[in-house]
Coordinates of C-alpha atoms in Angstrom, one line a residue:
X1 CA -6.9 12.8 14.9
X2 CA -9.1 13.8 17.8
X3 CA -8.6 17.2 19.5
X4 CA -7.7 17.3 23.2
X5 CA -11.5 18.8 23.6
X6 CA -12.6 15.7 21.9
X7 CA -10.6 13.2 23.8
X8 CA -11.6 14.7 27.1
X9 CA -15.4 15.3 26.5
X10 CA -17.0 14.1 23.5
X11 CA -15.1 10.6 22.9
X12 CA -14.4 9.9 26.7
X13 CA -17.1 7.3 26.9
X14 CA -16.7 5.5 23.5
X15 CA -15.1 1.9 23.3
X16 CA -11.7 1.9 21.5
X17 CA -13.0 -0.5 19.0
X18 CA -16.3 1.6 18.4
X19 CA -17.5 1.9 14.7
X20 CA -16.2 4.6 12.9
X21 CA -18.7 7.5 12.0
X22 CA -19.8 7.2 8.3
X23 CA -20.8 10.5 6.8
X24 CA -22.3 8.9 3.6
X25 CA -24.5 6.8 6.1
X26 CA -25.8 9.4 8.3
X27 CA -26.4 12.0 5.7
X28 CA -28.4 9.3 3.7
X29 CA -30.3 8.5 6.8
X30 CA -31.0 12.1 7.9
X31 CA -32.3 13.0 4.2
X32 CA -34.7 10.0 4.0
X33 CA -35.9 10.5 7.6
X34 CA -36.6 14.3 6.7
X35 CA -38.7 13.1 3.9
X36 CA -41.3 11.3 6.2
X37 CA -41.3 13.2 9.4
X38 CA -42.3 17.0 10.0
X39 CA -39.0 18.5 9.4
X40 CA -35.3 18.3 8.9
X41 CA -35.1 19.8 12.5
X42 CA -37.1 16.9 13.7
X43 CA -35.1 14.5 11.4
X44 CA -31.6 15.5 13.1
X45 CA -33.3 15.6 16.5
X46 CA -34.5 12.1 16.4
X47 CA -31.1 10.8 15.1
X48 CA -29.3 12.5 17.8
X49 CA -31.7 10.6 20.4
X50 CA -31.0 7.3 18.5
X51 CA -27.4 7.9 18.9
X52 CA -27.4 8.9 22.4
X53 CA -29.6 5.7 23.4
X54 CA -26.9 3.6 21.4
X55 CA -24.1 5.1 23.7
X56 CA -22.9 6.9 20.5
X57 CA -23.2 10.8 21.7
X58 CA -20.0 11.3 20.1
X59 CA -21.4 10.9 16.7
X60 CA -24.2 13.4 17.1
X61 CA -21.9 16.4 16.6
X62 CA -20.3 14.6 13.3
X63 CA -23.8 14.7 11.8
X64 CA -24.6 18.4 13.0
X65 CA -21.4 19.3 11.4
X66 CA -22.3 17.4 8.3
X67 CA -25.7 18.9 8.0
X68 CA -24.6 22.2 8.8
X69 CA -21.6 22.6 6.8
X70 CA -22.9 24.7 4.0
X71 CA -25.3 26.6 6.3
X72 CA -24.9 30.2 7.7
X73 CA -24.4 31.0 11.3
X74 CA -27.9 32.1 11.4
X75 CA -29.2 28.9 10.1
X76 CA -27.1 26.9 12.6
X77 CA -28.6 28.9 15.2
X78 CA -32.2 28.0 14.1
X79 CA -31.4 24.2 13.9
X80 CA -29.5 23.7 17.2
X81 CA -32.6 24.2 19.3
X82 CA -34.4 21.5 17.9
X83 CA -31.4 19.1 18.5
X84 CA -31.1 20.5 21.9
X85 CA -34.8 19.8 22.7
X86 CA -34.6 16.1 21.2
X87 CA -31.8 15.5 23.5
X88 CA -33.5 16.9 26.5
X89 CA -36.6 14.8 26.0
X90 CA -34.3 11.7 25.3
X91 CA -32.3 12.1 28.6
X92 CA -34.7 10.3 30.9
X93 CA -35.2 7.4 28.9
X94 CA -31.6 6.9 27.6
X95 CA -29.6 8.2 30.8
X96 CA -27.7 11.4 31.4
X97 CA -24.2 10.1 31.0
X98 CA -25.0 8.8 27.4
X99 CA -26.2 12.2 26.4
X100 CA -23.3 14.5 27.8
X101 CA -20.9 13.4 25.0
X102 CA -23.5 14.8 22.3
X103 CA -24.0 17.9 24.5
X104 CA -20.2 18.6 24.8
X105 CA -19.6 17.9 21.0
X106 CA -22.3 20.3 20.1
X107 CA -21.0 23.2 22.5
X108 CA -17.4 22.9 20.9
X109 CA -19.2 22.8 17.3
X110 CA -21.1 25.9 18.2
X111 CA -18.1 27.7 19.5
X112 CA -16.5 26.9 16.3
X113 CA -19.0 28.9 14.6
X114 CA -18.4 31.8 17.3
X115 CA -21.9 31.0 18.7
X116 CA -21.8 31.7 22.4
X117 CA -25.5 31.7 23.2
X118 CA -28.6 30.3 21.4
X119 CA -32.0 32.0 22.2
X120 CA -35.1 30.0 22.2
X121 CA -38.4 29.3 23.9
X122 CA -38.1 27.9 27.3
X123 CA -40.4 25.8 29.4
X124 CA -42.3 27.7 32.4
X125 CA -40.5 27.3 35.8
X126 CA -41.8 24.2 37.8
X127 CA -43.3 26.5 40.6
X128 CA -45.4 28.5 38.0
X129 CA -47.4 25.6 36.6
X130 CA -49.2 22.3 37.8
X131 CA -46.9 20.0 35.7
X132 CA -48.3 16.8 37.5
X133 CA -51.6 17.8 36.0
X134 CA -50.0 18.5 32.8
X135 CA -48.5 14.8 33.0
X136 CA -51.8 13.2 33.5
X137 CA -53.3 15.0 30.3
X138 CA -50.2 14.1 28.5
X139 CA -50.4 10.4 29.4
X140 CA -54.0 10.3 28.8
X141 CA -53.7 11.6 25.5
X142 CA -50.6 9.4 24.4
X143 CA -51.9 6.0 25.8
X144 CA -55.6 6.0 24.8
X145 CA -56.1 2.8 23.2
X146 CA -52.6 1.7 23.8
X147 CA -53.5 -0.7 26.5
X148 CA -51.0 -1.6 29.4
X149 CA -52.7 0.3 31.9
X150 CA -51.8 -2.2 34.5
X151 CA -48.1 -0.9 34.2
X152 CA -48.9 2.4 35.5
X153 CA -51.0 0.8 38.2
X154 CA -48.2 -1.4 39.3
X155 CA -45.4 1.4 39.3
X156 CA -47.7 3.5 41.3
X157 CA -48.4 1.2 43.7
X158 CA -45.0 0.0 44.4
X159 CA -42.7 2.7 43.4
X160 CA -44.8 6.0 44.2
X161 CA -41.8 8.4 44.0
X162 CA -40.7 7.0 40.5
X163 CA -44.4 7.3 39.5
X164 CA -44.5 10.9 40.6
X165 CA -41.3 11.7 39.0
X166 CA -42.3 10.2 35.6
X167 CA -45.9 11.7 35.7
X168 CA -44.6 15.2 36.7
X169 CA -41.0 15.8 35.5
X170 CA -40.9 13.1 32.5
X171 CA -44.5 13.4 31.0
X172 CA -45.7 16.9 32.4
X173 CA -42.4 19.0 32.2
X174 CA -40.3 17.5 29.4
X175 CA -42.7 15.6 26.8
X176 CA -45.9 17.4 27.8
X177 CA -44.6 20.9 27.6
X178 CA -42.0 21.2 25.0
X179 CA -41.7 24.8 23.3
X180 CA -40.2 23.4 20.3
X181 CA -42.1 20.3 19.2
X182 CA -45.7 19.2 19.0
X183 CA -46.6 16.5 21.3
X184 CA -46.8 14.0 18.4
X185 CA -43.2 15.1 17.5
X186 CA -42.0 14.7 21.1
X187 CA -43.4 11.2 21.3
X188 CA -41.4 10.3 18.1
X189 CA -38.4 11.2 20.1
X190 CA -39.6 9.0 23.1
X191 CA -40.3 6.2 20.6
X192 CA -36.9 6.6 19.0
X193 CA -35.0 6.4 22.3
X194 CA -36.6 3.6 23.9
X195 CA -36.4 1.5 20.3
X196 CA -32.6 2.4 20.3
X197 CA -31.8 1.2 23.7
X198 CA -33.4 -2.2 22.9
X199 CA -36.4 -2.2 25.3
X200 CA -38.8 -4.2 22.7
X201 CA -42.0 -4.4 24.9
X202 CA -41.9 -0.6 25.8
X203 CA -41.2 0.0 22.1
X204 CA -44.2 -1.7 21.0
X205 CA -46.3 0.3 23.3
X206 CA -44.8 3.6 22.0
X207 CA -45.1 2.7 18.3
X208 CA -48.8 2.7 19.2
X209 CA -48.6 5.8 21.0
X210 CA -46.7 7.5 18.1
X211 CA -49.6 6.6 15.7
X212 CA -52.2 7.1 18.1
X213 CA -51.3 10.7 18.6
X214 CA -51.3 11.4 15.0
X215 CA -48.2 10.4 13.3
X216 CA -48.5 8.4 10.1
X217 CA -47.6 4.8 9.8
X218 CA -45.2 5.5 7.2
X219 CA -43.3 8.0 9.3
X220 CA -43.1 5.6 12.4
X221 CA -42.2 2.9 9.9
X222 CA -39.1 5.2 8.7
X223 CA -38.2 6.1 12.4
X224 CA -37.9 2.5 13.2
X225 CA -36.1 1.5 10.0
X226 CA -33.7 4.5 10.8
X227 CA -33.1 2.9 14.6
X228 CA -32.3 -0.3 12.8
X229 CA -29.9 0.6 10.6
X230 CA -28.1 2.8 13.0
X231 CA -27.9 0.0 15.6
X232 CA -26.5 -2.3 12.8
X233 CA -23.8 0.3 12.2
X234 CA -23.0 0.5 15.9
X235 CA -23.2 -3.3 16.4
X236 CA -25.7 -3.3 19.1
X237 CA -28.9 -4.4 16.8
X238 CA -32.4 -4.2 18.1
X239 CA -35.2 -6.6 17.9
X240 CA -36.6 -7.4 14.5
X241 CA -39.7 -8.5 16.1
X242 CA -41.5 -5.1 15.6
X243 CA -44.7 -5.6 13.2
X244 CA -45.8 -1.9 12.7
X245 CA -48.8 -2.7 10.9
X246 CA -49.8 -5.3 13.3
X247 CA -49.2 -2.9 16.1
X248 CA -51.4 -0.1 14.4
X249 CA -54.2 -2.8 13.9
X250 CA -54.1 -3.8 17.6
X251 CA -54.4 0.0 18.3
X252 CA -57.3 0.6 15.9
X253 CA -59.1 -2.4 17.5
X254 CA -58.4 -1.1 21.2
X255 CA -59.8 2.3 20.1
X256 CA -62.8 0.9 18.8
X257 CA -63.8 -0.5 22.2
X258 CA -63.5 2.8 24.1

């Protein structure tokens, strides 16, 4: 039975016939992904981003509860910043309304632990660093050898404000300046988010970005497999036409021509 808080905040956006959260499934997915990515913290952050992209932010707190039920309050405090950071990075890709149920649910869970504030490193304020330059550096590092340069050219030519917002705020401030994740980890959050919303063409590009910036083919494959399982559970499946080995080979060939 949902509490008044859950009904008002955490579960407000989900469909009445939404698939029920399955503890065994998500604990298994988290454990499996933890074995192939950098850390448990990154794993739960990636799954949180996937769930927000699938409009199931309500399930994020359920997973967080499952993962932390045997931990101490200090361990919860240590884990939370990575989940917060993954949701923050995912937001421009999946939409703020899809992320808010996860935020509300996590607030309620932290209050259950009597945690009123979570310290953690913060980004430098917008006025104190040139995030446009940082964004150019970030996209240059991520998209090297990926191709599709015409996409950025078209957006910059016809949607200059959107281009500036993406370069400065998304790639410069959010993805390129994470105080929690390395760039290759932030890119995994981006790839997870884009894959989970079903944007197939952009997913192919970001699979290449993730590999190019230093993630192993095994970890990227595990990530996309996790997206598929969650999407199938949620009855919003993603494309099966994502050949990671082929995309890795295309990346290799592109890099050889630079």
